[in-house]
Amino acid sequence: MALLDTLHRWAGGFLGLVLALLGLTGAILVHRDAWIMLPHASDAQIQSTRILAATTERLMADPANRPQSITFANANLGLDRLDFGKGAGAYTDQAGTIVSQWQSQWARPELWLFDLHHHLFSGDTGETIIGIAGVAGLLFVITGTILWWRTRKTFAFRPLPKRLSRPAIVRHHRDLGIVAAPLLILSLLTGATLVFRPISALFLGPSAPATIDAALKPPKGPKVALADHLDWRGMIVAARARFPDAELRSLSLPRKESGLVTIRMKRPQEWLPNGRTTLWFAADDGRLIGARDAGSLSTVVAAYNILYPLHAAKVGGLGYRLVMTVSGIVLGLLGTLSVWSFWFKRPARKKMRTDRSIVEATGTNA
């Protein structure tokens, strides 16, 4: 127990601030759509095929100023979002008229907060650090539960410590952590699995990572350059004709050398905010290359697709968003106070004076 306690404290002293940062930014981001206060942000979502086709055609008309992707308005945000790459982007109304534009992510708080939460402003390296912190957080919950058990008779729930002394912080940390353990496991497990897909093998079976990779891999398309003029309207119409009950969510230009334009749709049974129902079109002539119906995916892949909605509170409405807000705030509080108590409130070592030291200090024989 002593070794477990030491490992728990030392690891928390170093990783506590990272976990606190993830918790607090996550608590803010679950309400992201609610605090984008721009004209038309509260407009009702439009899913008319005719209007979506006309808007896409308008936004993609100029080859020299064409966005890399369009994310269409949803039920909580009545704006389309354009991504021009390298941090540049814009919000438009659902007719394609720009209401806000930026050249850097630093101009929009929801963008740099998202980057901080997902990448620590460090790209793939930051994402890896976040994944490691998430795994460590799960271990903290497990070891903390084991350590709490021996002191369970002194349990007393407090949202905040009585005082900022080390004993009070340690007791608060222990008791608040056990109350919030289920929420923390949900947040940390879903987040860590989204970063490190092999973790899915722990709860979806040993073959889950390979199954998920194979199912979500796009088809092999022709390695062709994007044409200056494509039938964007025709692609939207074709997508809606293929999946008439699905909500159109996004359109993306080819990435790297794929040669495929991607349209993502969300069918009624899907939880993912942008869905996994996908169509791919050739970038040179717009012909349909392939389509994937999320309803035909295996149970393992369907379960994996639930992780992000659970993690980001994209299901369950305001009630579940508030639950995940509490989870983020608790993680922020536990992580911050862990670092504070470890580095600034450590107990002073008692200096044991020997007979010899007394002699040296007084100059007399004891």
mmCIF file of C-alpha atoms in Angstrom:
data_model
loop_
_atom_site.group_PDB
_atom_site.id
_atom_site.type_symbol
_atom_site.label_atom_id
_atom_site.label_comp_id
_atom_site.label_asym_id
_atom_site.label_seq_id
_atom_site.Cartn_x
_atom_site.Cartn_y
_atom_site.Cartn_z
ATOM 1 C CA MET A 1 0.000 0.000 0.000
ATOM 2 C CA ALA A 2 2.831 2.388 0.821
ATOM 3 C CA LEU A 3 4.414 1.825 -2.601
ATOM 4 C CA LEU A 4 1.050 2.264 -4.337
ATOM 5 C CA ASP A 5 0.452 5.483 -2.426
ATOM 6 C CA THR A 6 3.895 6.808 -3.369
ATOM 7 C CA LEU A 7 3.435 6.013 -7.061
ATOM 8 C CA HIS A 8 -0.031 7.580 -7.041
ATOM 9 C CA ARG A 9 1.237 10.807 -5.454
ATOM 10 C CA TRP A 10 4.354 11.204 -7.582
ATOM 11 C CA ALA A 11 2.620 10.478 -10.878
ATOM 12 C CA GLY A 12 -0.194 12.861 -9.925
ATOM 13 C CA GLY A 13 2.337 15.543 -9.060
ATOM 14 C CA PHE A 14 3.702 15.467 -12.603
ATOM 15 C CA LEU A 15 0.581 14.732 -14.672
ATOM 16 C CA GLY A 16 -2.037 16.491 -12.561
ATOM 17 C CA LEU A 17 -1.897 19.772 -14.477
ATOM 18 C CA VAL A 18 -2.287 18.039 -17.852
ATOM 19 C CA LEU A 19 -5.377 16.213 -16.594
ATOM 20 C CA ALA A 20 -6.711 19.426 -15.048
ATOM 21 C CA LEU A 21 -6.253 21.215 -18.365
ATOM 22 C CA LEU A 22 -8.080 18.462 -20.243
ATOM 23 C CA GLY A 23 -10.924 18.459 -17.737
ATOM 24 C CA LEU A 24 -11.506 22.211 -17.717
ATOM 25 C CA THR A 25 -11.222 22.682 -21.491
ATOM 26 C CA GLY A 26 -13.509 19.705 -22.010
ATOM 27 C CA ALA A 27 -16.098 21.185 -19.633
ATOM 28 C CA ILE A 28 -16.124 24.355 -21.751
ATOM 29 C CA LEU A 29 -16.139 22.624 -25.129
ATOM 30 C CA VAL A 30 -19.234 20.510 -24.468
ATOM 31 C CA HIS A 31 -21.155 23.811 -24.667
ATOM 32 C CA ARG A 32 -19.268 25.132 -27.703
ATOM 33 C CA ASP A 33 -22.260 25.606 -30.003
ATOM 34 C CA ALA A 34 -24.121 27.581 -27.331
ATOM 35 C CA TRP A 35 -21.517 30.359 -27.038
ATOM 36 C CA ILE A 36 -20.808 30.988 -30.733
ATOM 37 C CA MET A 37 -22.720 34.277 -30.757
ATOM 38 C CA LEU A 38 -22.769 35.283 -34.425
ATOM 39 C CA PRO A 39 -25.565 36.381 -36.759
ATOM 40 C CA HIS A 40 -27.742 33.424 -37.825
ATOM 41 C CA ALA A 41 -26.175 31.104 -35.228
ATOM 42 C CA SER A 42 -29.647 30.422 -33.829
ATOM 43 C CA ASP A 43 -31.258 29.785 -37.232
ATOM 44 C CA ALA A 44 -33.169 26.527 -37.644
ATOM 45 C CA GLN A 45 -31.231 23.796 -39.420
ATOM 46 C CA ILE A 46 -31.978 23.447 -43.138
ATOM 47 C CA GLN A 47 -31.711 20.026 -44.771
ATOM 48 C CA SER A 48 -33.471 20.757 -48.047
ATOM 49 C CA THR A 49 -31.556 18.990 -50.822
ATOM 50 C CA ARG A 50 -32.136 21.915 -53.170
ATOM 51 C CA ILE A 51 -30.780 24.519 -50.722
ATOM 52 C CA LEU A 52 -27.818 22.379 -49.653
ATOM 53 C CA ALA A 53 -26.897 21.741 -53.288
ATOM 54 C CA ALA A 54 -27.139 25.431 -54.180
ATOM 55 C CA THR A 55 -25.076 26.471 -51.130
ATOM 56 C CA THR A 56 -22.357 23.892 -51.872
ATOM 57 C CA GLU A 57 -22.226 24.986 -55.502
ATOM 58 C CA ARG A 58 -21.841 28.612 -54.445
ATOM 59 C CA LEU A 59 -19.094 27.923 -51.882
ATOM 60 C CA MET A 60 -17.115 25.699 -54.271
ATOM 61 C CA ALA A 61 -17.502 27.877 -57.377
ATOM 62 C CA ASP A 62 -14.128 29.637 -57.182
ATOM 63 C CA PRO A 63 -11.206 27.169 -57.546
ATOM 64 C CA ALA A 64 -8.790 29.787 -56.171
ATOM 65 C CA ASN A 65 -10.787 30.330 -52.956
ATOM 66 C CA ARG A 66 -12.286 26.929 -52.373
ATOM 67 C CA PRO A 67 -12.540 25.607 -48.780
ATOM 68 C CA GLN A 68 -10.984 22.248 -47.980
ATOM 69 C CA SER A 69 -14.164 21.232 -46.184
ATOM 70 C CA ILE A 70 -17.676 22.361 -45.373
ATOM 71 C CA THR A 71 -19.385 21.302 -42.161
ATOM 72 C CA PHE A 72 -23.073 21.999 -42.512
ATOM 73 C CA ALA A 73 -25.313 23.514 -39.828
ATOM 74 C CA ASN A 74 -26.737 21.229 -37.174
ATOM 75 C CA ALA A 75 -29.670 21.364 -34.781
ATOM 76 C CA ASN A 76 -27.660 23.398 -32.224
ATOM 77 C CA LEU A 77 -25.782 25.763 -34.554
ATOM 78 C CA GLY A 78 -27.383 27.342 -37.597
ATOM 79 C CA LEU A 79 -24.095 28.155 -39.353
ATOM 80 C CA ASP A 80 -21.991 26.283 -41.896
ATOM 81 C CA ARG A 81 -18.267 26.173 -41.108
ATOM 82 C CA LEU A 82 -15.591 26.370 -43.770
ATOM 83 C CA ASP A 83 -12.023 25.154 -43.321
ATOM 84 C CA PHE A 84 -9.399 26.646 -45.645
ATOM 85 C CA GLY A 85 -6.454 24.928 -43.961
ATOM 86 C CA LYS A 86 -3.582 26.268 -41.828
ATOM 87 C CA GLY A 87 -6.016 27.657 -39.256
ATOM 88 C CA ALA A 88 -8.000 29.785 -41.718
ATOM 89 C CA GLY A 89 -11.758 29.414 -41.912
ATOM 90 C CA ALA A 90 -15.152 31.055 -41.939
ATOM 91 C CA TYR A 91 -18.719 30.758 -40.752
ATOM 92 C CA THR A 92 -21.497 31.288 -43.292
ATOM 93 C CA ASP A 93 -25.248 31.337 -43.079
ATOM 94 C CA GLN A 94 -27.010 28.397 -44.688
ATOM 95 C CA ALA A 95 -27.245 30.246 -47.989
ATOM 96 C CA GLY A 96 -23.442 30.545 -48.146
ATOM 97 C CA THR A 97 -23.029 34.207 -47.124
ATOM 98 C CA ILE A 98 -19.982 34.731 -44.894
ATOM 99 C CA VAL A 99 -20.782 36.112 -41.431
ATOM 100 C CA SER A 100 -17.308 35.711 -39.900
ATOM 101 C CA GLN A 101 -13.895 34.900 -41.378
ATOM 102 C CA TRP A 102 -10.439 34.373 -39.887
ATOM 103 C CA GLN A 103 -6.890 33.633 -41.007
ATOM 104 C CA SER A 104 -5.718 32.000 -37.786
ATOM 105 C CA GLN A 105 -7.332 29.739 -35.206
ATOM 106 C CA TRP A 106 -6.358 32.283 -32.543
ATOM 107 C CA ALA A 107 -9.169 34.518 -33.799
ATOM 108 C CA ARG A 108 -11.808 32.024 -32.628
ATOM 109 C CA PRO A 109 -11.743 30.779 -28.992
ATOM 110 C CA GLU A 110 -13.662 27.585 -29.820
ATOM 111 C CA LEU A 111 -10.933 26.630 -32.329
ATOM 112 C CA TRP A 112 -7.852 27.158 -30.173
ATOM 113 C CA LEU A 113 -9.600 25.586 -27.166
ATOM 114 C CA PHE A 114 -10.347 22.545 -29.315
ATOM 115 C CA ASP A 115 -6.708 22.387 -30.439
ATOM 116 C CA LEU A 116 -5.535 22.745 -26.843
ATOM 117 C CA HIS A 117 -7.839 19.966 -25.652
ATOM 118 C CA HIS A 118 -6.988 17.585 -28.497
ATOM 119 C CA HIS A 119 -3.354 18.409 -29.331
ATOM 120 C CA LEU A 120 -1.900 20.738 -26.650
ATOM 121 C CA PHE A 121 -1.012 23.049 -29.572
ATOM 122 C CA SER A 122 1.577 20.420 -30.558
ATOM 123 C CA GLY A 123 -0.041 18.324 -33.298
ATOM 124 C CA ASP A 124 0.494 14.565 -33.151
ATOM 125 C CA THR A 125 3.029 14.860 -30.320
ATOM 126 C CA GLY A 126 0.530 16.674 -28.123
ATOM 127 C CA GLU A 127 -2.156 14.132 -28.973
ATOM 128 C CA THR A 128 0.145 11.333 -27.833
ATOM 129 C CA ILE A 129 0.835 13.141 -24.556
ATOM 130 C CA ILE A 130 -2.906 13.525 -24.027
ATOM 131 C CA GLY A 131 -3.436 9.815 -24.670
ATOM 132 C CA ILE A 132 -0.746 8.923 -22.137
ATOM 133 C CA ALA A 133 -2.303 11.290 -19.611
ATOM 134 C CA GLY A 134 -5.690 9.680 -20.207
ATOM 135 C CA VAL A 135 -4.308 6.201 -19.543
ATOM 136 C CA ALA A 136 -2.529 7.505 -16.458
ATOM 137 C CA GLY A 137 -5.787 9.089 -15.314
ATOM 138 C CA LEU A 138 -7.526 5.726 -15.505
ATOM 139 C CA LEU A 139 -4.775 4.214 -13.375
ATOM 140 C CA PHE A 140 -5.185 7.075 -10.888
ATOM 141 C CA VAL A 141 -8.880 6.252 -10.528
ATOM 142 C CA ILE A 142 -8.140 2.540 -10.007
ATOM 143 C CA THR A 143 -5.287 3.042 -7.532
ATOM 144 C CA GLY A 144 -7.166 5.864 -5.802
ATOM 145 C CA THR A 145 -10.153 3.578 -5.261
ATOM 146 C CA ILE A 146 -7.885 0.922 -3.735
ATOM 147 C CA LEU A 147 -6.267 3.488 -1.438
ATOM 148 C CA TRP A 148 -9.647 4.972 -0.461
ATOM 149 C CA TRP A 149 -10.992 1.611 0.696
ATOM 150 C CA ARG A 150 -8.811 1.494 3.796
ATOM 151 C CA THR A 151 -10.094 4.931 4.923
ATOM 152 C CA ARG A 152 -13.717 4.501 3.820
ATOM 153 C CA LYS A 153 -15.078 4.907 7.357
ATOM 154 C CA THR A 154 -13.931 8.539 7.425
ATOM 155 C CA PHE A 155 -15.717 9.412 4.155
ATOM 156 C CA ALA A 156 -17.294 12.875 4.029
ATOM 157 C CA PHE A 157 -18.388 14.424 0.745
ATOM 158 C CA ARG A 158 -17.243 18.010 0.184
ATOM 159 C CA PRO A 159 -17.268 19.892 -3.146
ATOM 160 C CA LEU A 160 -14.228 21.858 -1.930
ATOM 161 C CA PRO A 161 -11.626 21.210 0.767
ATOM 162 C CA LYS A 162 -12.232 22.786 4.174
ATOM 163 C CA ARG A 163 -8.937 24.604 3.962
ATOM 164 C CA LEU A 164 -5.840 24.626 1.742
ATOM 165 C CA SER A 165 -3.761 22.596 4.162
ATOM 166 C CA ARG A 166 -2.262 19.365 2.900
ATOM 167 C CA PRO A 167 -4.340 17.029 5.135
ATOM 168 C CA ALA A 168 -7.580 18.771 4.111
ATOM 169 C CA ILE A 169 -6.668 18.633 0.406
ATOM 170 C CA VAL A 170 -5.707 14.951 0.613
ATOM 171 C CA ARG A 171 -8.967 14.037 2.349
ATOM 172 C CA HIS A 172 -11.031 16.076 -0.115
ATOM 173 C CA HIS A 173 -9.149 14.532 -3.059
ATOM 174 C CA ARG A 174 -9.770 11.037 -1.763
ATOM 175 C CA ASP A 175 -13.492 11.442 -1.065
ATOM 176 C CA LEU A 176 -14.418 13.560 -4.092
ATOM 177 C CA GLY A 177 -12.478 11.178 -6.326
ATOM 178 C CA ILE A 178 -14.450 8.132 -5.186
ATOM 179 C CA VAL A 179 -17.774 9.907 -5.776
ATOM 180 C CA ALA A 180 -16.759 11.022 -9.270
ATOM 181 C CA ALA A 181 -14.978 7.768 -10.196
ATOM 182 C CA PRO A 182 -17.665 6.472 -12.621
ATOM 183 C CA LEU A 183 -17.767 9.783 -14.524
ATOM 184 C CA LEU A 184 -13.982 10.031 -14.600
ATOM 185 C CA ILE A 185 -13.667 6.481 -15.940
ATOM 186 C CA LEU A 186 -16.167 7.307 -18.691
ATOM 187 C CA SER A 187 -14.354 10.509 -19.699
ATOM 188 C CA LEU A 188 -10.840 9.090 -19.476
ATOM 189 C CA LEU A 189 -11.556 5.715 -21.069
ATOM 190 C CA THR A 190 -13.400 7.165 -24.069
ATOM 191 C CA GLY A 191 -10.765 9.872 -24.546
ATOM 192 C CA ALA A 192 -7.797 7.512 -24.273
ATOM 193 C CA THR A 193 -9.392 5.020 -26.681
ATOM 194 C CA LEU A 194 -10.011 7.730 -29.271
ATOM 195 C CA VAL A 195 -6.288 8.538 -29.171
ATOM 196 C CA PHE A 196 -4.973 4.982 -28.842
ATOM 197 C CA ARG A 197 -7.330 2.722 -30.779
ATOM 198 C CA PRO A 198 -5.674 -0.505 -29.495
ATOM 199 C CA ILE A 199 -7.218 0.218 -26.078
ATOM 200 C CA SER A 200 -10.545 -0.784 -27.635
ATOM 201 C CA ALA A 201 -9.324 -4.384 -27.435
ATOM 202 C CA LEU A 202 -9.822 -4.250 -23.647
ATOM 203 C CA PHE A 203 -13.603 -3.873 -23.869
ATOM 204 C CA LEU A 204 -14.476 -4.748 -27.502
ATOM 205 C CA GLY A 205 -12.326 -7.835 -27.945
ATOM 206 C CA PRO A 206 -8.772 -8.572 -29.122
ATOM 207 C CA SER A 207 -9.633 -8.186 -32.799
ATOM 208 C CA ALA A 208 -11.415 -4.830 -32.347
ATOM 209 C CA PRO A 209 -8.589 -2.484 -33.481
ATOM 210 C CA ALA A 210 -8.035 -4.384 -36.751
ATOM 211 C CA THR A 211 -11.786 -4.644 -37.359
ATOM 212 C CA ILE A 212 -12.282 -0.918 -36.819
ATOM 213 C CA ASP A 213 -9.337 0.021 -39.057
ATOM 214 C CA ALA A 214 -10.589 -2.178 -41.873
ATOM 215 C CA ALA A 215 -14.193 -0.970 -41.625
ATOM 216 C CA LEU A 216 -13.360 2.741 -41.557
ATOM 217 C CA LYS A 217 -10.735 2.669 -44.274
ATOM 218 C CA PRO A 218 -11.837 4.570 -47.423
ATOM 219 C CA PRO A 219 -11.919 2.767 -50.765
ATOM 220 C CA LYS A 220 -9.010 2.985 -53.154
ATOM 221 C CA GLY A 221 -9.773 5.752 -55.595
ATOM 222 C CA PRO A 222 -7.991 7.066 -58.658
ATOM 223 C CA LYS A 223 -4.948 9.223 -57.890
ATOM 224 C CA VAL A 224 -6.159 12.226 -59.856
ATOM 225 C CA ALA A 225 -5.976 15.969 -59.358
ATOM 226 C CA LEU A 226 -9.031 17.911 -58.274
ATOM 227 C CA ALA A 227 -10.795 19.390 -61.285
ATOM 228 C CA ASP A 228 -11.432 23.131 -61.372
ATOM 229 C CA HIS A 229 -15.107 22.595 -62.086
ATOM 230 C CA LEU A 230 -17.110 19.687 -60.715
ATOM 231 C CA ASP A 231 -20.803 18.994 -60.481
ATOM 232 C CA TRP A 232 -21.099 19.792 -56.775
ATOM 233 C CA ARG A 233 -24.862 19.986 -57.024
ATOM 234 C CA GLY A 234 -24.940 16.541 -58.591
ATOM 235 C CA MET A 235 -22.885 15.059 -55.731
ATOM 236 C CA ILE A 236 -25.280 16.423 -53.105
ATOM 237 C CA VAL A 237 -28.291 15.173 -55.037
ATOM 238 C CA ALA A 238 -26.683 11.739 -55.517
ATOM 239 C CA ALA A 239 -25.856 11.463 -51.810
ATOM 240 C CA ARG A 240 -29.397 12.312 -50.768
ATOM 241 C CA ALA A 241 -30.847 9.915 -53.347
ATOM 242 C CA ARG A 242 -28.631 7.105 -51.983
ATOM 243 C CA PHE A 243 -29.560 7.764 -48.336
ATOM 244 C CA PRO A 244 -32.833 9.733 -48.366
ATOM 245 C CA ASP A 245 -33.331 9.478 -44.586
ATOM 246 C CA ALA A 246 -29.839 10.765 -43.751
ATOM 247 C CA GLU A 247 -28.784 14.236 -42.659
ATOM 248 C CA LEU A 248 -26.064 15.786 -44.823
ATOM 249 C CA ARG A 249 -23.185 16.708 -42.513
ATOM 250 C CA SER A 250 -19.988 17.535 -44.397
ATOM 251 C CA LEU A 251 -18.123 17.645 -47.687
ATOM 252 C CA SER A 252 -14.327 17.373 -47.848
ATOM 253 C CA LEU A 253 -11.825 17.718 -50.670
ATOM 254 C CA PRO A 254 -9.218 14.986 -51.273
ATOM 255 C CA ARG A 255 -6.520 14.589 -48.633
ATOM 256 C CA LYS A 256 -2.943 13.834 -49.620
ATOM 257 C CA GLU A 257 -3.158 11.758 -52.808
ATOM 258 C CA SER A 258 -6.502 10.014 -52.287
ATOM 259 C CA GLY A 259 -8.218 11.583 -55.284
ATOM 260 C CA LEU A 260 -11.587 11.318 -53.530
ATOM 261 C CA VAL A 261 -14.142 13.921 -52.527
ATOM 262 C CA THR A 262 -15.876 12.747 -49.342
ATOM 263 C CA ILE A 263 -19.441 13.402 -48.214
ATOM 264 C CA ARG A 264 -20.455 12.326 -44.734
ATOM 265 C CA MET A 265 -24.065 11.798 -43.695
ATOM 266 C CA LYS A 266 -25.804 10.906 -40.460
ATOM 267 C CA ARG A 267 -28.613 8.373 -40.464
ATOM 268 C CA PRO A 268 -31.297 8.481 -37.711
ATOM 269 C CA GLN A 269 -29.790 5.583 -35.718
ATOM 270 C CA GLU A 270 -26.314 7.139 -35.554
ATOM 271 C CA TRP A 271 -24.931 8.965 -32.518
ATOM 272 C CA LEU A 272 -21.834 10.448 -34.136
ATOM 273 C CA PRO A 273 -22.552 14.146 -34.819
ATOM 274 C CA ASN A 274 -21.230 13.879 -38.393
ATOM 275 C CA GLY A 275 -22.202 10.245 -38.915
ATOM 276 C CA ARG A 276 -20.272 7.384 -40.493
ATOM 277 C CA THR A 277 -22.493 7.015 -43.543
ATOM 278 C CA THR A 278 -20.057 8.073 -46.259
ATOM 279 C CA LEU A 279 -19.891 8.518 -50.017
ATOM 280 C CA TRP A 280 -16.759 9.008 -52.123
ATOM 281 C CA PHE A 281 -16.612 10.743 -55.509
ATOM 282 C CA ALA A 282 -13.738 10.914 -58.012
ATOM 283 C CA ALA A 283 -11.981 14.272 -57.848
ATOM 284 C CA ASP A 284 -11.555 14.593 -61.606
ATOM 285 C CA ASP A 285 -15.097 13.977 -62.868
ATOM 286 C CA GLY A 286 -17.307 13.617 -59.777
ATOM 287 C CA ARG A 287 -18.439 10.046 -60.443
ATOM 288 C CA LEU A 288 -19.476 7.967 -57.446
ATOM 289 C CA ILE A 289 -16.657 5.610 -56.419
ATOM 290 C CA GLY A 290 -18.158 3.992 -53.347
ATOM 291 C CA ALA A 291 -20.527 4.343 -50.412
ATOM 292 C CA ARG A 292 -20.669 3.028 -46.848
ATOM 293 C CA ASP A 293 -23.884 2.659 -44.895
ATOM 294 C CA ALA A 294 -23.244 3.029 -41.162
ATOM 295 C CA GLY A 295 -26.187 0.707 -40.545
ATOM 296 C CA SER A 296 -24.255 -2.160 -42.123
ATOM 297 C CA LEU A 297 -21.187 -1.795 -39.891
ATOM 298 C CA SER A 298 -20.401 -4.544 -37.399
ATOM 299 C CA THR A 299 -21.411 -4.345 -33.753
ATOM 300 C CA VAL A 300 -17.782 -3.696 -32.781
ATOM 301 C CA VAL A 301 -17.471 -0.704 -35.118
ATOM 302 C CA ALA A 302 -20.883 0.606 -34.080
ATOM 303 C CA ALA A 303 -19.794 0.440 -30.428
ATOM 304 C CA TYR A 304 -16.559 2.272 -31.258
ATOM 305 C CA ASN A 305 -18.557 5.002 -33.025
ATOM 306 C CA ILE A 306 -20.418 5.662 -29.779
ATOM 307 C CA LEU A 307 -17.238 6.644 -27.905
ATOM 308 C CA TYR A 308 -16.887 10.171 -29.277
ATOM 309 C CA PRO A 309 -20.544 11.154 -28.705
ATOM 310 C CA LEU A 310 -20.247 9.903 -25.133
ATOM 311 C CA HIS A 311 -16.943 11.691 -24.570
ATOM 312 C CA ALA A 312 -18.008 15.026 -26.096
ATOM 313 C CA ALA A 313 -21.617 14.902 -24.817
ATOM 314 C CA LYS A 314 -23.079 14.891 -28.328
ATOM 315 C CA VAL A 315 -26.025 12.818 -27.127
ATOM 316 C CA GLY A 316 -28.422 13.135 -24.221
ATOM 317 C CA GLY A 317 -29.161 16.835 -24.579
ATOM 318 C CA LEU A 318 -28.474 19.483 -21.939
ATOM 319 C CA GLY A 319 -28.773 17.017 -19.056
ATOM 320 C CA TYR A 320 -25.877 14.866 -20.237
ATOM 321 C CA ARG A 321 -23.834 17.949 -21.174
ATOM 322 C CA LEU A 322 -24.165 19.103 -17.570
ATOM 323 C CA VAL A 323 -23.081 15.669 -16.331
ATOM 324 C CA MET A 324 -19.933 15.811 -18.468
ATOM 325 C CA THR A 325 -19.362 19.394 -17.379
ATOM 326 C CA VAL A 326 -19.268 18.177 -13.782
ATOM 327 C CA SER A 327 -16.841 15.428 -14.805
ATOM 328 C CA GLY A 328 -14.506 17.974 -16.405
ATOM 329 C CA ILE A 329 -14.658 20.386 -13.472
ATOM 330 C CA VAL A 330 -13.970 17.592 -10.968
ATOM 331 C CA LEU A 331 -10.995 16.395 -13.029
ATOM 332 C CA GLY A 332 -9.703 19.961 -13.159
ATOM 333 C CA LEU A 333 -10.110 20.368 -9.409
ATOM 334 C CA LEU A 334 -8.498 17.041 -8.509
ATOM 335 C CA GLY A 335 -5.570 17.591 -10.870
ATOM 336 C CA THR A 336 -4.884 21.172 -9.773
ATOM 337 C CA LEU A 337 -5.068 20.468 -6.050
ATOM 338 C CA SER A 338 -2.921 17.344 -6.475
ATOM 339 C CA VAL A 339 -0.121 19.406 -7.989
ATOM 340 C CA TRP A 340 -0.577 22.166 -5.374
ATOM 341 C CA SER A 341 -0.421 19.794 -2.412
ATOM 342 C CA PHE A 342 2.470 17.779 -3.868
ATOM 343 C CA TRP A 343 4.779 20.655 -4.758
ATOM 344 C CA PHE A 344 3.791 23.436 -2.376
ATOM 345 C CA LYS A 345 2.217 21.750 0.644
ATOM 346 C CA ARG A 346 4.586 18.867 1.262
ATOM 347 C CA PRO A 347 5.155 18.152 4.964
ATOM 348 C CA ALA A 348 8.429 19.537 6.289
ATOM 349 C CA ARG A 349 10.939 16.933 7.272
ATOM 350 C CA LYS A 350 11.549 16.872 11.007
ATOM 351 C CA LYS A 351 15.162 17.330 11.834
ATOM 352 C CA MET A 352 16.276 14.806 14.410
ATOM 353 C CA ARG A 353 18.933 16.286 16.642
ATOM 354 C CA THR A 354 21.446 13.834 17.981
ATOM 355 C CA ASP A 355 23.398 14.238 21.206
ATOM 356 C CA ARG A 356 26.340 15.247 19.112
ATOM 357 C CA SER A 357 24.447 18.056 17.417
ATOM 358 C CA ILE A 358 23.333 19.366 20.810
ATOM 359 C CA VAL A 359 26.927 19.443 21.973
ATOM 360 C CA GLU A 360 28.019 21.258 18.864
ATOM 361 C CA ALA A 361 25.223 23.801 19.187
ATOM 362 C CA THR A 362 25.672 24.538 22.911
ATOM 363 C CA GLY A 363 29.330 23.778 23.400
ATOM 364 C CA THR A 364 28.507 21.655 26.484
ATOM 365 C CA ASN A 365 28.363 17.972 27.228
ATOM 366 C CA ALA A 366 24.881 16.507 27.327
#
